[in-house]
Amino acid sequence: MVNAYFLDSSALVKRYIPETGSAWIQAIADTATGNLLFITRITWVEVLIIIPKTFIHSSNSADKYSNVNSQNSSL
């Protein structure tokens, strides 16, 4: 069964940066599920603001950047 999901910026960030809820987002975003994922135009702007702030305030920012960078290539 294919489901449709609306992702806000917080959910989209969980797709790239491991935190509580990331496993669920990874599961629904798996291309094998055929799920439809929707975002608004402003979501990308919000994500582009959130991700750098996450790196600045994180002690393991290099690991998180590697994760984001490797997953971004699959878009």
GROMACS .gro file of N, CA and C in nm:
model
  225
    1MET      N    1   0.084  -0.118   0.000
    1MET     CA    2   0.000   0.000   0.000
    1MET      C    3   0.088   0.124   0.000
    2VAL      N    4   0.060   0.215  -0.089
    2VAL     CA    5   0.133   0.341  -0.098
    2VAL      C    6   0.061   0.444  -0.012
    3ASN      N    7   0.138   0.512   0.070
    3ASN     CA    8   0.084   0.619   0.155
    3ASN      C    9   0.142   0.752   0.112
    4ALA      N   10   0.074   0.857   0.145
    4ALA     CA   11   0.122   0.992   0.117
    4ALA      C   12   0.149   1.062   0.250
    5TYR      N   13   0.263   1.130   0.259
    5TYR     CA   14   0.302   1.199   0.381
    5TYR      C   15   0.341   1.342   0.348
    6PHE      N   16   0.301   1.434   0.433
    6PHE     CA   17   0.346   1.572   0.426
    6PHE      C   18   0.456   1.588   0.529
    7LEU      N   19   0.575   1.630   0.485
    7LEU     CA   20   0.689   1.647   0.575
    7LEU      C   21   0.714   1.794   0.600
    8ASP      N   22   0.717   1.831   0.727
    8ASP     CA   23   0.758   1.968   0.760
    8ASP      C   24   0.910   1.971   0.770
    9SER      N   25   0.966   2.085   0.799
    9SER     CA   26   1.112   2.098   0.802
    9SER      C   27   1.176   2.007   0.907
   10SER      N   28   1.111   1.993   1.022
   10SER     CA   29   1.164   1.907   1.127
   10SER      C   30   1.174   1.762   1.081
   11ALA      N   31   1.071   1.714   1.013
   11ALA     CA   32   1.072   1.577   0.963
   11ALA      C   33   1.179   1.560   0.855
   12LEU      N   34   1.193   1.658   0.768
   12LEU     CA   35   1.292   1.648   0.662
   12LEU      C   36   1.434   1.648   0.718
   13VAL      N   37   1.459   1.727   0.821
   13VAL     CA   38   1.591   1.726   0.885
   13VAL      C   39   1.621   1.588   0.943
   14LYS      N   40   1.521   1.523   0.999
   14LYS     CA   41   1.539   1.388   1.055
   14LYS      C   42   1.582   1.288   0.946
   15ARG      N   43   1.551   1.318   0.823
   15ARG     CA   44   1.592   1.232   0.711
   15ARG      C   45   1.743   1.234   0.694
   16TYR      N   46   1.806   1.345   0.731
   16TYR     CA   47   1.949   1.361   0.707
   16TYR      C   48   2.035   1.364   0.832
   17ILE      N   49   1.978   1.401   0.946
   17ILE     CA   50   2.054   1.410   1.070
   17ILE      C   51   1.990   1.318   1.173
   18PRO      N   52   2.065   1.219   1.222
   18PRO     CA   53   2.008   1.124   1.318
   18PRO      C   54   1.964   1.191   1.448
   19GLU      N   55   1.839   1.171   1.482
   19GLU     CA   56   1.783   1.220   1.607
   19GLU      C   57   1.656   1.139   1.632
   20THR      N   58   1.587   1.167   1.741
   20THR     CA   59   1.465   1.094   1.772
   20THR      C   60   1.367   1.107   1.656
   21GLY      N   61   1.318   0.995   1.608
   21GLY     CA   62   1.223   0.993   1.497
   21GLY      C   63   1.286   0.968   1.361
   22SER      N   64   1.419   0.970   1.355
   22SER     CA   65   1.487   0.951   1.227
   22SER      C   66   1.459   0.814   1.165
   23ALA      N   67   1.454   0.710   1.246
   23ALA     CA   68   1.431   0.575   1.193
   23ALA      C   69   1.296   0.567   1.122
   24TRP      N   70   1.195   0.629   1.180
   24TRP     CA   71   1.062   0.628   1.118
   24TRP      C   72   1.063   0.705   0.986
   25ILE      N   73   1.127   0.821   0.985
   25ILE     CA   74   1.135   0.900   0.863
   25ILE      C   75   1.213   0.824   0.756
   26GLN      N   76   1.323   0.760   0.796
   26GLN     CA   77   1.401   0.680   0.700
   26GLN      C   78   1.314   0.570   0.639
   27ALA      N   79   1.232   0.507   0.723
   27ALA     CA   80   1.147   0.397   0.677
   27ALA      C   81   1.043   0.446   0.576
   28ILE      N   82   0.977   0.558   0.604
   28ILE     CA   83   0.875   0.604   0.510
   28ILE      C   84   0.936   0.667   0.385
   29ALA      N   85   1.061   0.715   0.395
   29ALA     CA   86   1.127   0.777   0.280
   29ALA      C   87   1.198   0.676   0.191
   30ASP      N   88   1.204   0.551   0.233
   30ASP     CA   89   1.269   0.446   0.153
   30ASP      C   90   1.197   0.436   0.019
   31THR      N   91   1.271   0.448  -0.089
   31THR     CA   92   1.210   0.446  -0.222
   31THR      C   93   1.138   0.315  -0.252
   32ALA      N   94   1.179   0.208  -0.188
   32ALA     CA   95   1.115   0.077  -0.211
   32ALA      C   96   0.970   0.076  -0.164
   33THR      N   97   0.933   0.165  -0.071
   33THR     CA   98   0.795   0.167  -0.021
   33THR      C   99   0.699   0.228  -0.121
   34GLY      N  100   0.751   0.311  -0.209
   34GLY     CA  101   0.665   0.378  -0.306
   34GLY      C  102   0.582   0.491  -0.245
   35ASN      N  103   0.612   0.526  -0.120
   35ASN     CA  104   0.538   0.633  -0.053
   35ASN      C  105   0.556   0.765  -0.125
   36LEU      N  106   0.456   0.847  -0.119
   36LEU     CA  107   0.463   0.982  -0.173
   36LEU      C  108   0.495   1.078  -0.059
   37LEU      N  109   0.598   1.160  -0.077
   37LEU     CA  110   0.638   1.257   0.025
   37LEU      C  111   0.620   1.397  -0.032
   38PHE      N  112   0.553   1.481   0.044
   38PHE     CA  113   0.525   1.617   0.001
   38PHE      C  114   0.586   1.716   0.099
   39ILE      N  115   0.637   1.826   0.044
   39ILE     CA  116   0.686   1.937   0.126
   39ILE      C  117   0.636   2.067   0.063
   40THR      N  118   0.642   2.174   0.139
   40THR     CA  119   0.611   2.305   0.082
   40THR      C  120   0.741   2.369   0.035
   41ARG      N  121   0.731   2.472  -0.044
   41ARG     CA  122   0.851   2.539  -0.095
   41ARG      C  123   0.937   2.596   0.018
   42ILE      N  124   0.875   2.647   0.120
   42ILE     CA  125   0.950   2.709   0.230
   42ILE      C  126   1.028   2.606   0.311
   43THR      N  127   0.989   2.480   0.303
   43THR     CA  128   1.056   2.376   0.381
   43THR      C  129   1.205   2.372   0.353
   44TRP      N  130   1.245   2.379   0.226
   44TRP     CA  131   1.388   2.374   0.194
   44TRP      C  132   1.463   2.492   0.253
   45VAL      N  133   1.401   2.608   0.253
   45VAL     CA  134   1.465   2.726   0.313
   45VAL      C  135   1.486   2.702   0.462
   46GLU      N  136   1.384   2.651   0.528
   46GLU     CA  137   1.395   2.623   0.672
   46GLU      C  138   1.502   2.519   0.699
   47VAL      N  139   1.508   2.416   0.616
   47VAL     CA  140   1.609   2.311   0.633
   47VAL      C  141   1.749   2.367   0.614
   48LEU      N  142   1.765   2.455   0.517
   48LEU     CA  143   1.897   2.515   0.493
   48LEU      C  144   1.941   2.604   0.608
   49ILE      N  145   1.847   2.650   0.689
   49ILE     CA  146   1.881   2.727   0.808
   49ILE      C  147   1.909   2.634   0.926
   50ILE      N  148   1.830   2.529   0.940
   50ILE     CA  149   1.841   2.438   1.054
   50ILE      C  150   1.970   2.356   1.051
   51ILE      N  151   2.006   2.302   0.936
   51ILE     CA  152   2.121   2.211   0.929
   51ILE      C  153   2.251   2.279   0.971
   52PRO      N  154   2.285   2.397   0.920
   52PRO     CA  155   2.410   2.460   0.968
   52PRO      C  156   2.407   2.490   1.118
   53LYS      N  157   2.292   2.530   1.172
   53LYS     CA  158   2.282   2.555   1.315
   53LYS      C  159   2.307   2.427   1.394
   54THR      N  160   2.261   2.316   1.341
   54THR     CA  161   2.283   2.187   1.406
   54THR      C  162   2.432   2.155   1.413
   55PHE      N  163   2.505   2.183   1.304
   55PHE     CA  164   2.649   2.157   1.303
   55PHE      C  165   2.724   2.248   1.399
   56ILE      N  166   2.684   2.372   1.405
   56ILE     CA  167   2.751   2.469   1.493
   56ILE      C  168   2.737   2.428   1.639
   57HIS      N  169   2.621   2.376   1.677
   57HIS     CA  170   2.594   2.342   1.816
   57HIS      C  171   2.619   2.196   1.849
   58SER      N  172   2.689   2.126   1.762
   58SER     CA  173   2.710   1.983   1.783
   58SER      C  174   2.858   1.952   1.798
   59SER      N  175   2.888   1.860   1.889
   59SER     CA  176   3.027   1.821   1.909
   59SER      C  177   3.072   1.720   1.804
   60ASN      N  178   2.979   1.653   1.738
   60ASN     CA  179   3.015   1.554   1.636
   60ASN      C  180   2.965   1.599   1.499
   61SER      N  181   2.985   1.725   1.467
   61SER     CA  182   2.933   1.782   1.344
   61SER      C  183   2.994   1.718   1.219
   62ALA      N  184   3.118   1.673   1.224
   62ALA     CA  185   3.179   1.610   1.106
   62ALA      C  186   3.106   1.482   1.070
   63ASP      N  187   3.068   1.403   1.171
   63ASP     CA  188   2.992   1.279   1.145
   63ASP      C  189   2.856   1.312   1.086
   64LYS      N  190   2.790   1.412   1.140
   64LYS     CA  191   2.659   1.450   1.089
   64LYS      C  192   2.670   1.503   0.947
   65TYR      N  193   2.775   1.581   0.918
   65TYR     CA  194   2.791   1.633   0.783
   65TYR      C  195   2.811   1.520   0.685
   66SER      N  196   2.891   1.421   0.721
   66SER     CA  197   2.912   1.304   0.634
   66SER      C  198   2.780   1.236   0.603
   67ASN      N  199   2.698   1.221   0.705
   67ASN     CA  200   2.567   1.157   0.689
   67ASN      C  201   2.479   1.237   0.593
   68VAL      N  202   2.472   1.368   0.612
   68VAL     CA  203   2.390   1.453   0.526
   68VAL      C  204   2.443   1.448   0.383
   69ASN      N  205   2.574   1.462   0.369
   69ASN     CA  206   2.633   1.467   0.237
   69ASN      C  207   2.610   1.337   0.160
   70SER      N  208   2.626   1.222   0.224
   70SER     CA  209   2.609   1.094   0.155
   70SER      C  210   2.462   1.071   0.120
   71GLN      N  211   2.368   1.112   0.205
   71GLN     CA  212   2.227   1.091   0.178
   71GLN      C  213   2.176   1.191   0.074
   72ASN      N  214   2.235   1.307   0.069
   72ASN     CA  215   2.191   1.409  -0.027
   72ASN      C  216   2.217   1.363  -0.169
   73SER      N  217   2.319   1.283  -0.190
   73SER     CA  218   2.351   1.237  -0.326
   73SER      C  219   2.244   1.143  -0.379
   74SER      N  220   2.156   1.090  -0.292
   74SER     CA  221   2.052   0.999  -0.338
   74SER      C  222   1.925   1.072  -0.379
   75LEU      N  223   1.922   1.206  -0.366
   75LEU     CA  224   1.801   1.281  -0.404
   75LEU      C  225   1.792   1.300  -0.552
   0.00000   0.00000   0.00000
